[in-house]
Short mmCIF file of C-alpha atoms in Angstrom, two decimals:
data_model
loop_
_atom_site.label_atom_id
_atom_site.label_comp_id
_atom_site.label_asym_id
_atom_site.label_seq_id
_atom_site.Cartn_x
_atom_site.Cartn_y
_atom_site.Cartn_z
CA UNK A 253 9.13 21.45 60.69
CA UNK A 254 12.27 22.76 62.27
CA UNK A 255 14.04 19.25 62.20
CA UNK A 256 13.08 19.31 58.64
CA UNK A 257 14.71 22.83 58.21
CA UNK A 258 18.02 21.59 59.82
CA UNK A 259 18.56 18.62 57.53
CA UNK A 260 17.59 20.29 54.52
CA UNK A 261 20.07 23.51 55.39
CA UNK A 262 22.53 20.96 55.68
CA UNK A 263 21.99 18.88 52.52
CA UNK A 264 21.93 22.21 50.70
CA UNK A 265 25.51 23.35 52.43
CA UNK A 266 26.66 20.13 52.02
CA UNK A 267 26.00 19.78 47.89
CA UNK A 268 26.76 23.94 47.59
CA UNK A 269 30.41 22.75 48.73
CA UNK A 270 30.79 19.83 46.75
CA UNK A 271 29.12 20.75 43.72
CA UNK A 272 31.10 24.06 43.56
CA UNK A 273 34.27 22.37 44.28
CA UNK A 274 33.68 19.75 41.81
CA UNK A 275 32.89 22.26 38.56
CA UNK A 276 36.27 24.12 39.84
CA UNK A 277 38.52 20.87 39.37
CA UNK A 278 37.00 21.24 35.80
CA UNK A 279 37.43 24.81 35.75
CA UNK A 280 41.11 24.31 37.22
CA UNK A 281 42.68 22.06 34.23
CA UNK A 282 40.22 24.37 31.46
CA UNK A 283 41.63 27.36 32.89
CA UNK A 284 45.52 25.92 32.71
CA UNK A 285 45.08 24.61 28.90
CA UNK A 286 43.77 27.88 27.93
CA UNK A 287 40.33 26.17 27.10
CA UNK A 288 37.80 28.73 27.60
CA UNK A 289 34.77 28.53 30.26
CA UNK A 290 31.70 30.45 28.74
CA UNK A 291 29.63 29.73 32.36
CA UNK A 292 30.46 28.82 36.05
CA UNK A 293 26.54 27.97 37.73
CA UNK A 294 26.41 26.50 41.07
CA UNK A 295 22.82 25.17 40.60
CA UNK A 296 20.76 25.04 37.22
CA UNK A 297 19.26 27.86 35.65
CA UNK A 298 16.70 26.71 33.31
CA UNK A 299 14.37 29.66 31.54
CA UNK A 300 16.38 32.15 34.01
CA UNK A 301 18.59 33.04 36.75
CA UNK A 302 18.95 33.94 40.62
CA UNK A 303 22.24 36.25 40.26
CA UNK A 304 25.19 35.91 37.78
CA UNK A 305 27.87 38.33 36.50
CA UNK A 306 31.14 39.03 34.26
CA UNK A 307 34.14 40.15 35.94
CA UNK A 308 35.91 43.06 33.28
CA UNK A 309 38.47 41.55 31.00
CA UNK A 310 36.51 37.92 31.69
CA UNK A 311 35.19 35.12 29.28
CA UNK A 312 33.28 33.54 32.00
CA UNK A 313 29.71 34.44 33.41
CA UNK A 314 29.61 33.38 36.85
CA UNK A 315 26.31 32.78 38.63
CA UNK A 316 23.39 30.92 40.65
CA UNK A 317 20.66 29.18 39.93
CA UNK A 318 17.50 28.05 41.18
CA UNK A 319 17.10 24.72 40.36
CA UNK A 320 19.34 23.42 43.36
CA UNK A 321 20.19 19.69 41.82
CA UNK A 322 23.55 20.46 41.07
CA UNK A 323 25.89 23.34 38.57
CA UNK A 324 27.55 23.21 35.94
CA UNK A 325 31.18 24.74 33.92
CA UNK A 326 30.09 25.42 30.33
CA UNK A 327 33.54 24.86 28.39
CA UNK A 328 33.76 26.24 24.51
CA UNK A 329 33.63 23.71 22.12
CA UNK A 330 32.27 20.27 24.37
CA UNK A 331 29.15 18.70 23.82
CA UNK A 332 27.61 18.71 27.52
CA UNK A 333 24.24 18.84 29.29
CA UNK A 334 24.01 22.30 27.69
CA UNK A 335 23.50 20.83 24.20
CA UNK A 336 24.69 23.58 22.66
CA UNK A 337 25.92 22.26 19.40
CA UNK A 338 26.01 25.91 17.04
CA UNK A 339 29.20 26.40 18.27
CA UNK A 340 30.48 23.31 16.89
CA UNK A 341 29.29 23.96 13.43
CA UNK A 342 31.48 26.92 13.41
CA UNK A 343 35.63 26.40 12.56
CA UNK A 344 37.63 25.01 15.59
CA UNK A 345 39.01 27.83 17.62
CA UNK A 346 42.32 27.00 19.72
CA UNK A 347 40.61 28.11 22.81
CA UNK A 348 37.73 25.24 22.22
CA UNK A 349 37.82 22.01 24.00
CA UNK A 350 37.67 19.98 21.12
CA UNK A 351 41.09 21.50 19.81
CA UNK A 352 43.05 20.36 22.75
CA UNK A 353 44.97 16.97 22.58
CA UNK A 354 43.34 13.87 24.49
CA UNK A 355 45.33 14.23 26.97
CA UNK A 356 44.55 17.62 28.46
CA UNK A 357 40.30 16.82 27.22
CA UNK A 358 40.71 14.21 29.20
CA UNK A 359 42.70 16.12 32.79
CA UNK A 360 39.60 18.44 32.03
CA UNK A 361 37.09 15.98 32.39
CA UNK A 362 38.18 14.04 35.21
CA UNK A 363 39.45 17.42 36.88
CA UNK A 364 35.89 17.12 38.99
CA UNK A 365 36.27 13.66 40.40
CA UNK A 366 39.67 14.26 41.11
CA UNK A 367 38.89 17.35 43.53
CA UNK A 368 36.06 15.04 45.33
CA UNK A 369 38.06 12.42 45.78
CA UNK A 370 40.93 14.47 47.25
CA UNK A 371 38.20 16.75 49.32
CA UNK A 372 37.21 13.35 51.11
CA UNK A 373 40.32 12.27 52.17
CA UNK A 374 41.61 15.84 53.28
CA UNK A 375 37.84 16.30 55.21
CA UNK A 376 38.37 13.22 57.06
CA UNK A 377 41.92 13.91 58.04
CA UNK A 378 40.54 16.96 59.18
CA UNK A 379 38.22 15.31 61.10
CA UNK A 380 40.81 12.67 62.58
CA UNK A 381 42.80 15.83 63.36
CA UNK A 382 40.35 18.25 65.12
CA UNK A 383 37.74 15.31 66.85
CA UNK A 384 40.08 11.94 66.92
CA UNK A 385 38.44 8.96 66.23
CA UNK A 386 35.57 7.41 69.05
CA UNK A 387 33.85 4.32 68.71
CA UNK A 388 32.73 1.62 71.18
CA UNK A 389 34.44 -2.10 70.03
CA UNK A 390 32.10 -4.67 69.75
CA UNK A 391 34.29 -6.91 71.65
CA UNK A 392 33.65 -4.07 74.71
CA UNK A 393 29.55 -4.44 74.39
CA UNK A 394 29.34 -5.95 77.29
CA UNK A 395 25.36 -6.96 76.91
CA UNK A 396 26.08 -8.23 73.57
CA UNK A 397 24.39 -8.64 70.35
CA UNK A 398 20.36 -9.50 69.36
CA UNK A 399 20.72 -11.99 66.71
CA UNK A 400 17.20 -12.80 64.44
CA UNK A 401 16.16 -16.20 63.50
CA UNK A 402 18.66 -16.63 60.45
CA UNK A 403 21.59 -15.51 62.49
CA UNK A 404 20.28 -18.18 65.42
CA UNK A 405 19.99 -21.08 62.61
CA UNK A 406 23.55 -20.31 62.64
CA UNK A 407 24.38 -20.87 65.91
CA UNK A 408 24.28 -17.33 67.20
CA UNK A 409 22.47 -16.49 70.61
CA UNK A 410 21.41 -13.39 72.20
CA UNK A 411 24.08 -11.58 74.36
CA UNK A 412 27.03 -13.44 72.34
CA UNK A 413 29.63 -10.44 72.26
CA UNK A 414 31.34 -10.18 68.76
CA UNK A 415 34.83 -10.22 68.29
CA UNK A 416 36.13 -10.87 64.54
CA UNK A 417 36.61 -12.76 61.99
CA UNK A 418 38.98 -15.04 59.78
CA UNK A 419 39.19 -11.73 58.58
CA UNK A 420 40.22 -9.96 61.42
CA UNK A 421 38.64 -8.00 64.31
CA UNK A 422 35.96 -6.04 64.39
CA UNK A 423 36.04 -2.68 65.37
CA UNK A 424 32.45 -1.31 66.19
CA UNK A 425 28.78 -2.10 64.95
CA UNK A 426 28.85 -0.84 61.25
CA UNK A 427 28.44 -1.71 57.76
CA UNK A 428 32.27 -2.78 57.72
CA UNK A 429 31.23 -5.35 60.46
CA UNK A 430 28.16 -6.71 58.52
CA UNK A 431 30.21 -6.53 55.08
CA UNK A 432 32.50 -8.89 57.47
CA UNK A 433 29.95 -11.28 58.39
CA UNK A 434 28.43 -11.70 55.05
CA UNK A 435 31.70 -12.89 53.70
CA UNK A 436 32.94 -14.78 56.82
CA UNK A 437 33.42 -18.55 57.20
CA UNK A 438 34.34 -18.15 60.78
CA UNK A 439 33.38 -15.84 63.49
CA UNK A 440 34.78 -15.47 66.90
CA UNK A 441 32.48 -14.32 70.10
CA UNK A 442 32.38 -14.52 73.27
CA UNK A 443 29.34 -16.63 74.89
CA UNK A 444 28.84 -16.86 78.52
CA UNK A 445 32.33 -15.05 79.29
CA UNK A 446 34.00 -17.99 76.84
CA UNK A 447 35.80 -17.44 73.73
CA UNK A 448 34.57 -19.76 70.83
CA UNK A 449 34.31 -19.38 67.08
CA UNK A 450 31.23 -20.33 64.67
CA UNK A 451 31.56 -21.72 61.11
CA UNK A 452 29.60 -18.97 58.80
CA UNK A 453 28.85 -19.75 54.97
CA UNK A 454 30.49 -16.73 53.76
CA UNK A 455 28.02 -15.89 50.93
CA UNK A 456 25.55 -14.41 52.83
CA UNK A 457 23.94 -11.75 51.54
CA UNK A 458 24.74 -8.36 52.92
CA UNK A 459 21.65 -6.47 52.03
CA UNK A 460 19.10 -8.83 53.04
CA UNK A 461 21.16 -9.17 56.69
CA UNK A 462 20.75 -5.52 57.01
CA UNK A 463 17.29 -4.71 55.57
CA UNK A 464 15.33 -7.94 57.39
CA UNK A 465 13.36 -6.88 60.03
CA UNK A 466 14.20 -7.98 62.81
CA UNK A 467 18.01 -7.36 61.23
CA UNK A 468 20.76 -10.16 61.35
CA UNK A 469 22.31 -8.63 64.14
CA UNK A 470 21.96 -5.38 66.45
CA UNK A 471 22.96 -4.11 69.55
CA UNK A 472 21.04 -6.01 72.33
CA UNK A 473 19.61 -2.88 74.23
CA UNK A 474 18.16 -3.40 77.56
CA UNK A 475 14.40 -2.31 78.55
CA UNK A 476 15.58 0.07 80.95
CA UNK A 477 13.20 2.55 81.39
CA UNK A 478 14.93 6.24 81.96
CA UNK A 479 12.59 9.17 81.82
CA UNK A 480 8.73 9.49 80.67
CA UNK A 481 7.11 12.10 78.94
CA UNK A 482 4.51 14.19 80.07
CA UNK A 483 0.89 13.47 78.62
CA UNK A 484 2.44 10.30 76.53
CA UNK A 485 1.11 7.00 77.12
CA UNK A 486 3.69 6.02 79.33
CA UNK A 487 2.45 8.50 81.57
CA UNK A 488 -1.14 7.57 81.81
CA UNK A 489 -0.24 4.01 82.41
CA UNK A 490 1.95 5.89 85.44
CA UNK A 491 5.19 4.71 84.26
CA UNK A 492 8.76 6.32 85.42
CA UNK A 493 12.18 5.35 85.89
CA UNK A 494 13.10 1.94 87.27
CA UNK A 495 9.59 0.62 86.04
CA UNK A 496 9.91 -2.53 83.49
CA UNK A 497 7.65 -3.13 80.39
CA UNK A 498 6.91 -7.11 80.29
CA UNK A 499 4.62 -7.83 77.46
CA UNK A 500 2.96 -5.51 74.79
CA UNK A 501 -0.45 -6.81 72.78
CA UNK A 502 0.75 -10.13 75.00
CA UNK A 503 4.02 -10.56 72.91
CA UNK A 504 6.80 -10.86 76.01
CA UNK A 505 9.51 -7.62 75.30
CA UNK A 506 12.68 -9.03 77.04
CA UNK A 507 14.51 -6.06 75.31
CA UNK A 508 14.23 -2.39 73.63
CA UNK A 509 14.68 -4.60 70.72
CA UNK A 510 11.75 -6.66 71.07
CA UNK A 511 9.65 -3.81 72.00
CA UNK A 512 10.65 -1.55 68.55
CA UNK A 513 9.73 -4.27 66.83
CA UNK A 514 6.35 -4.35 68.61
CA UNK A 515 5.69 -0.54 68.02
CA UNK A 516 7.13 -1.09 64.41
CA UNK A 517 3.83 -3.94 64.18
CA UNK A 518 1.79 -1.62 65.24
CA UNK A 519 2.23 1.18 62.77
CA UNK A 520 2.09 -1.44 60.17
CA UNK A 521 -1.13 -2.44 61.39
CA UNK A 522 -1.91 1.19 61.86
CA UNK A 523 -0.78 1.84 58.14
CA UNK A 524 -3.13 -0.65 56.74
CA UNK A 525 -5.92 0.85 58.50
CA UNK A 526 -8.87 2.41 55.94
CA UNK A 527 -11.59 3.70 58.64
CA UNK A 528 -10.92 5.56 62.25
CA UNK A 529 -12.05 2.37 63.77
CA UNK A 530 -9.82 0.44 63.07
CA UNK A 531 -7.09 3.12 63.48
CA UNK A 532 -7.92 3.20 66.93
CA UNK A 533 -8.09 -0.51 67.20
CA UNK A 534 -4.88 -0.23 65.71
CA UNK A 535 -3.41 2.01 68.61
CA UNK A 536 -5.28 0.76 71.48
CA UNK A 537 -2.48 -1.42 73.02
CA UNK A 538 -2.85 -4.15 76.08
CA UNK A 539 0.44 -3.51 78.15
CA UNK A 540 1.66 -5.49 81.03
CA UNK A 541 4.43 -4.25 83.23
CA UNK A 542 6.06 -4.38 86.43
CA UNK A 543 6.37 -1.35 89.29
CA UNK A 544 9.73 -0.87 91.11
CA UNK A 545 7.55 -1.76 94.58
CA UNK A 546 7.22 -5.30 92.86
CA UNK A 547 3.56 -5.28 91.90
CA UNK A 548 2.75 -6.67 88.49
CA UNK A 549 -0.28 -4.51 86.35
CA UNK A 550 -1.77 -5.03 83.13
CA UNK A 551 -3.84 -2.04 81.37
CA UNK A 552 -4.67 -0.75 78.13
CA UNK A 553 -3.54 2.79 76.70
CA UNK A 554 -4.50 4.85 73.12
CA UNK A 555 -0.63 5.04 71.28
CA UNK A 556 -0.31 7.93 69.59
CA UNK A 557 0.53 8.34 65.93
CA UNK A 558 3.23 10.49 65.17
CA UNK A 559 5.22 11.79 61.90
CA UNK A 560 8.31 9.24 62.55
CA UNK A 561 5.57 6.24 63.61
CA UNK A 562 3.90 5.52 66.28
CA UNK A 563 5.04 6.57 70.05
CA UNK A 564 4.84 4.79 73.33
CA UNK A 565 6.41 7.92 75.19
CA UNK A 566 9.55 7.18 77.16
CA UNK A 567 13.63 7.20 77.31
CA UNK A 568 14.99 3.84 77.04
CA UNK A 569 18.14 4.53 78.97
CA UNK A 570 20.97 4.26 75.86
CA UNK A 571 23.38 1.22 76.62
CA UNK A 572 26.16 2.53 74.44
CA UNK A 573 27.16 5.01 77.75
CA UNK A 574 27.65 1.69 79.83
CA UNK A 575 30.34 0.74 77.51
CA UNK A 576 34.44 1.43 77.18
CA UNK A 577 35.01 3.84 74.46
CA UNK A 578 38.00 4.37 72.44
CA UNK A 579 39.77 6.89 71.78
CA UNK A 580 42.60 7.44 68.95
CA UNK A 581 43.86 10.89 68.94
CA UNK A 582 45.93 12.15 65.71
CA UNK A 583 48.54 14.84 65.35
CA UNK A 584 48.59 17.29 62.12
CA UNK A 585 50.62 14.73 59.84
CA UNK A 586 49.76 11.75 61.73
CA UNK A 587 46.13 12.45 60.45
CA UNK A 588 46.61 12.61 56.55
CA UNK A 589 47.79 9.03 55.86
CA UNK A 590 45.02 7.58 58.56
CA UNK A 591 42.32 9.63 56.65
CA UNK A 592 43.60 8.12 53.72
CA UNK A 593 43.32 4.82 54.56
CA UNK A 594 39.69 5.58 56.60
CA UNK A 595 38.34 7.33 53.24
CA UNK A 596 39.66 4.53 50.53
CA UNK A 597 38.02 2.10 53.45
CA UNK A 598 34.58 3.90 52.74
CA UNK A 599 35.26 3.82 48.96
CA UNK A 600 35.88 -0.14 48.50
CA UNK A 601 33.61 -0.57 50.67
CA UNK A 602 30.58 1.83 48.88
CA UNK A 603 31.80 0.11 45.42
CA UNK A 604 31.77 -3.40 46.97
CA UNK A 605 27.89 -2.60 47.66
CA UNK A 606 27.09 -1.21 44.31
CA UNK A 607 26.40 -4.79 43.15
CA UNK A 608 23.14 -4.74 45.31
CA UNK A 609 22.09 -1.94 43.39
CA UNK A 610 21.20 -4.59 40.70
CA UNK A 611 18.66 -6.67 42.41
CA UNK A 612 15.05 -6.43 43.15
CA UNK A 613 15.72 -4.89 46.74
CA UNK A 614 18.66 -2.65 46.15
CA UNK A 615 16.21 -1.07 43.46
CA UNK A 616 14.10 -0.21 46.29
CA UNK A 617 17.01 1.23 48.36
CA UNK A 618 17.66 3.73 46.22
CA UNK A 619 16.86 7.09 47.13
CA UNK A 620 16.57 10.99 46.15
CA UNK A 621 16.88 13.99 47.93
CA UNK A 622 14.71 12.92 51.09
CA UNK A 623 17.15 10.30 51.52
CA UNK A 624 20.19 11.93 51.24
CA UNK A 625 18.26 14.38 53.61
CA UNK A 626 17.74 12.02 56.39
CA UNK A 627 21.29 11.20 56.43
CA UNK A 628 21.93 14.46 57.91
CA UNK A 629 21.03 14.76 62.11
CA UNK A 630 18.52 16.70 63.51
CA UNK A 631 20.68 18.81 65.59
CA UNK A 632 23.23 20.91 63.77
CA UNK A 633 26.11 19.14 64.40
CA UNK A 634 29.67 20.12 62.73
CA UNK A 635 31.45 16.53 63.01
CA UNK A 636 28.30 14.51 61.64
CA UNK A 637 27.95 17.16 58.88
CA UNK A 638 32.17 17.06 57.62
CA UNK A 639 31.30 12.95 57.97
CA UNK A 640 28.34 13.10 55.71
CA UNK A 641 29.91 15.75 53.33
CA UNK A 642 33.30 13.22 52.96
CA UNK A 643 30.73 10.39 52.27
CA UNK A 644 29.07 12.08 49.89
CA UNK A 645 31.92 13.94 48.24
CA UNK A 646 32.97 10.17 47.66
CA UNK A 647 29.61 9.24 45.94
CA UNK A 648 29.99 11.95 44.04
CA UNK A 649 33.40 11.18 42.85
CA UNK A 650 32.62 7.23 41.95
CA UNK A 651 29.44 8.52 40.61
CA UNK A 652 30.42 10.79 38.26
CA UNK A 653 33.43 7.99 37.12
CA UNK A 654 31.14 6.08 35.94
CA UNK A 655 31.29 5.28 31.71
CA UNK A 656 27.67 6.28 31.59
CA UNK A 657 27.51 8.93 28.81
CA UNK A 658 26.67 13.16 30.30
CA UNK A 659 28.71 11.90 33.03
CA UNK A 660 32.45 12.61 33.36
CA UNK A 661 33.20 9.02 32.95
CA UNK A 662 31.31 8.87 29.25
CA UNK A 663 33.42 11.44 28.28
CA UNK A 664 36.46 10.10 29.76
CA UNK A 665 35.31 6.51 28.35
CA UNK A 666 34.98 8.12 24.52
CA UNK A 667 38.50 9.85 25.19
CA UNK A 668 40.11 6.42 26.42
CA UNK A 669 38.64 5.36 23.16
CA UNK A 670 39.95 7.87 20.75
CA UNK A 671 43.56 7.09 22.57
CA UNK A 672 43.13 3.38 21.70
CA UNK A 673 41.95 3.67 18.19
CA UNK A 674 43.15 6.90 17.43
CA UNK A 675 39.80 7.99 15.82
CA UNK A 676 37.67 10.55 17.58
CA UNK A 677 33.97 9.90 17.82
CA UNK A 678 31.83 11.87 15.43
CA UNK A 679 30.01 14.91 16.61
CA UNK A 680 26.52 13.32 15.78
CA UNK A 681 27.40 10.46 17.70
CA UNK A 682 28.56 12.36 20.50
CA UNK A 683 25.47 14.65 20.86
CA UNK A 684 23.18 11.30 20.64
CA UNK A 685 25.11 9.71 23.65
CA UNK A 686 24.67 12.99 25.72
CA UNK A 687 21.12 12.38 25.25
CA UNK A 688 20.85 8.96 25.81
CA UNK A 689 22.99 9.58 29.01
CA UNK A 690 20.70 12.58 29.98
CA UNK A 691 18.05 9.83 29.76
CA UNK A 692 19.42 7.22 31.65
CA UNK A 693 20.11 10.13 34.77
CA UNK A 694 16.92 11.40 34.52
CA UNK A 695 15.57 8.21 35.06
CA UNK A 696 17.39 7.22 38.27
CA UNK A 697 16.70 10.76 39.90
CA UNK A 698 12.97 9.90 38.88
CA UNK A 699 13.08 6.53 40.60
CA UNK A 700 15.03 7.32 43.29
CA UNK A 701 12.94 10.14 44.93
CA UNK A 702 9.86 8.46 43.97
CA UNK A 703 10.91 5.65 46.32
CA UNK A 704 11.77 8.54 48.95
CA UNK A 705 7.73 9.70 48.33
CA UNK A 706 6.59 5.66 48.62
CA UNK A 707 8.52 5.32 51.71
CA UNK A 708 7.00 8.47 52.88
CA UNK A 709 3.26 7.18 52.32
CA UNK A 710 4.58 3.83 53.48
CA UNK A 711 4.03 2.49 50.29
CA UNK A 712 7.44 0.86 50.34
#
């Protein structure tokens, strides 16, 4: 409960910011073409209201809502999610929206994107600024890579270390390294202490590389035992540090790899399960392992079944600590033209994936609040929260771009239009699209948390 309290305080910190600093860049450009805002709401208010009030000599309500899933800046004169059309039966006032030139309607709209956009580059100069940048090469990973059986149809083996591409080098294990490989039609490791290259397709696709279980490629992590917890199933079995795990159900673990993938088998199995026999068949597992004095035991143990799967109960001692780490530190300025360039990296990179969004599997992918939840770590933690807020400041910037009508880009879309043909779209027309748009979002947030409550069952 208290990990789920963490990540949820953060995702709620995290949107506050953004939201409220998004419906200000709208605010901003309203405010400076004299456009009047009737409302400022950081979250929804629908039937009623947390708090909200009128400064003296004000036009604008300011308030809170309690339907956290966003806010919104209710501007005179604009059809919006409001769908308050009376006022638009009424003669144009110069204060409205609608009696501004394109130009400025249009600075108004994307007056939101524009401050997330700018918020993600100026967060992760921060970041470069206050923490540097650390990250572990790939070409440094001493123990390698654990490649699955596509990647070894392509002439990949366990322990080759990865250094680049025709595309140049890699820099750590991420989705920039996998968005690398997918594209790739040569790759250059290391194998046996030997530098060699490997001719790649360079169509593979991305999403299935990364969702496959076993994955395309991951770190190879040693079995290396570290610590054991008390009353676990380690424990019984009289595990501890030094001690090394050799099969599991009689499939041979040569790696932490091979033995998540075991436990992963097992909940599956467990999942599937519809009586507490055969949940307890399910978690009754035949382990054989090897004692530091040499001797070589085999014994069953119960598993137990926890929220986040099923649990063996020991440290695996974490590889990455074996291995060089780089460091880039940045002065003040130095730090604003390299989080530029790291932020626009994250950008192409998110919009590259968006076609995946489009097939059968990146359907699935998507995901609601839960998602966006899990993100988060489950220790507060300052640097991984600016990272995630940048990232998602981003999403919310291409998001909201896009010509998808009740989103800033419809508007800006019908405004590009009206420039072009120099006739404005009707106000019937206008309210119909805000609806259809309304429609369309409504949709995606229903389908994207109910594949975070699917995944939650294990339905998905």
């Amino acid at each position: 409960m208290e990990v789920f309290l963490i990540k949820a305080l953060q995702l709620m910190l995290s949107l506050s910011i953004l939201v409220l600093l998004h419906e200000g860049g709208h605010f901003f450009f309203s405010k400076l073409f004299g456009v009047r805002v009737e409302k400022f709401y950081l979250f929804f208010d629908p039937w009623f209201h947390l708090f909200e009030f009128k400064p003296k000599n004000s036009d604008t309500t300011y308030g809170l809502g309690w339907l956290p899933l966003g806010g919104y800046c209710k501007i005179s004169g604009m059809i919006d999610e409001s769908f308050d059309t009376e006022q638009l039966k009424q003669p144009m006032q110069p204060y409205e929206f609608r009696s501004k030139p394109a130009w400025q309607r249009m600075l108004i709209m994307i007056g939101g994107v524009l401050v997330n956009f700018l918020l993600a580059l100026f967060i992760y100069s921060m970041i470069l600024f206050h923490w540097g940048d650390d990250y572990v090469a790939t070409k440094h990973m001493t123990q390698g890579m654990k490649f699955n059986t596509e990647a070894k149809a392509l002439g990949f083996q366990d322990h080759d270390i990865l250094v680049g591409t025709d595309k140049g080098e890699f820099k750590t294990y991420d989705g920039d390294m996998y968005r690398d490989l997918s594209t790739a039609t040569r790759v250059d490791i290391i194998r046996g202490g030997k530098p060699m290259s490997l001719n790649l397709p360079g169509d593979l696709d991305m999403l299935s590389m990364i969702k496959e279980s076993p994955r395309f490629v991951e770190v190879y992590i040693p079995l290396q035992i570290d610590s054991v917890m008390k009353d676990s199933p380690a424990s019984k079995l009289g595990l501890v540090k030094g001690d090394k795990i050799l099969t599991v159900n009689g499939k041979k673990v040569e790696s932490f790899n091979d033995f998540q993938l075991e436990m992963g088998r097992v909940n599956d199995v467990l999942t599937a399960a519809t009586s507490h026999q055969d949940s307890v068949k399910a978690l009754t597992a035949s382990v054989e392992y090897v004692k530091a004095s040499g001797d070589t035991l085999k014994n069953s143990v119960l598993l137990q079944a926890g929220d986040e799967g099923v649990k063996f109960g020991f440290y695996n001692h974490p590889v990455m600590l074996d291995y060089k780490v780089t460091h880039i530190s940045y002065g003040f300025f130095q730090s604003f033209p390299a989080g530029v360039k790291y932020g626009w990296n994250v950008l192409s990179g998110y919009v590259g994936d968006m076609k995946y969004v489009f097939t059968k599997e990146g359907a699935k992918s998507l995901g609601g609040f839960g998602a966006l939840g899990s993100l988060f770590p489950s220790m507060w933690d300052w640097h991984a929260f600016w990272m995630m807020t940048a990232f998602l400041s981003i999403i919310l910037a291409f998001m909201n771009i896009l010509p998808i009508p009740a989103l800033d880009g419809g508007h800006v879309f019908f405004l590009l239009y009206e420039v072009i043909t120099g006739r404005k779209p009707g106000d019937k027309f206008m309210e119909r699209a805000e609806y259809v748009g309304f429609g369309i979002l409504l949709l995606l947030l229903v389908v994207a948390n109910l594949n975070d409550v699917l995944r939650f069952f294990g339905l998905m």
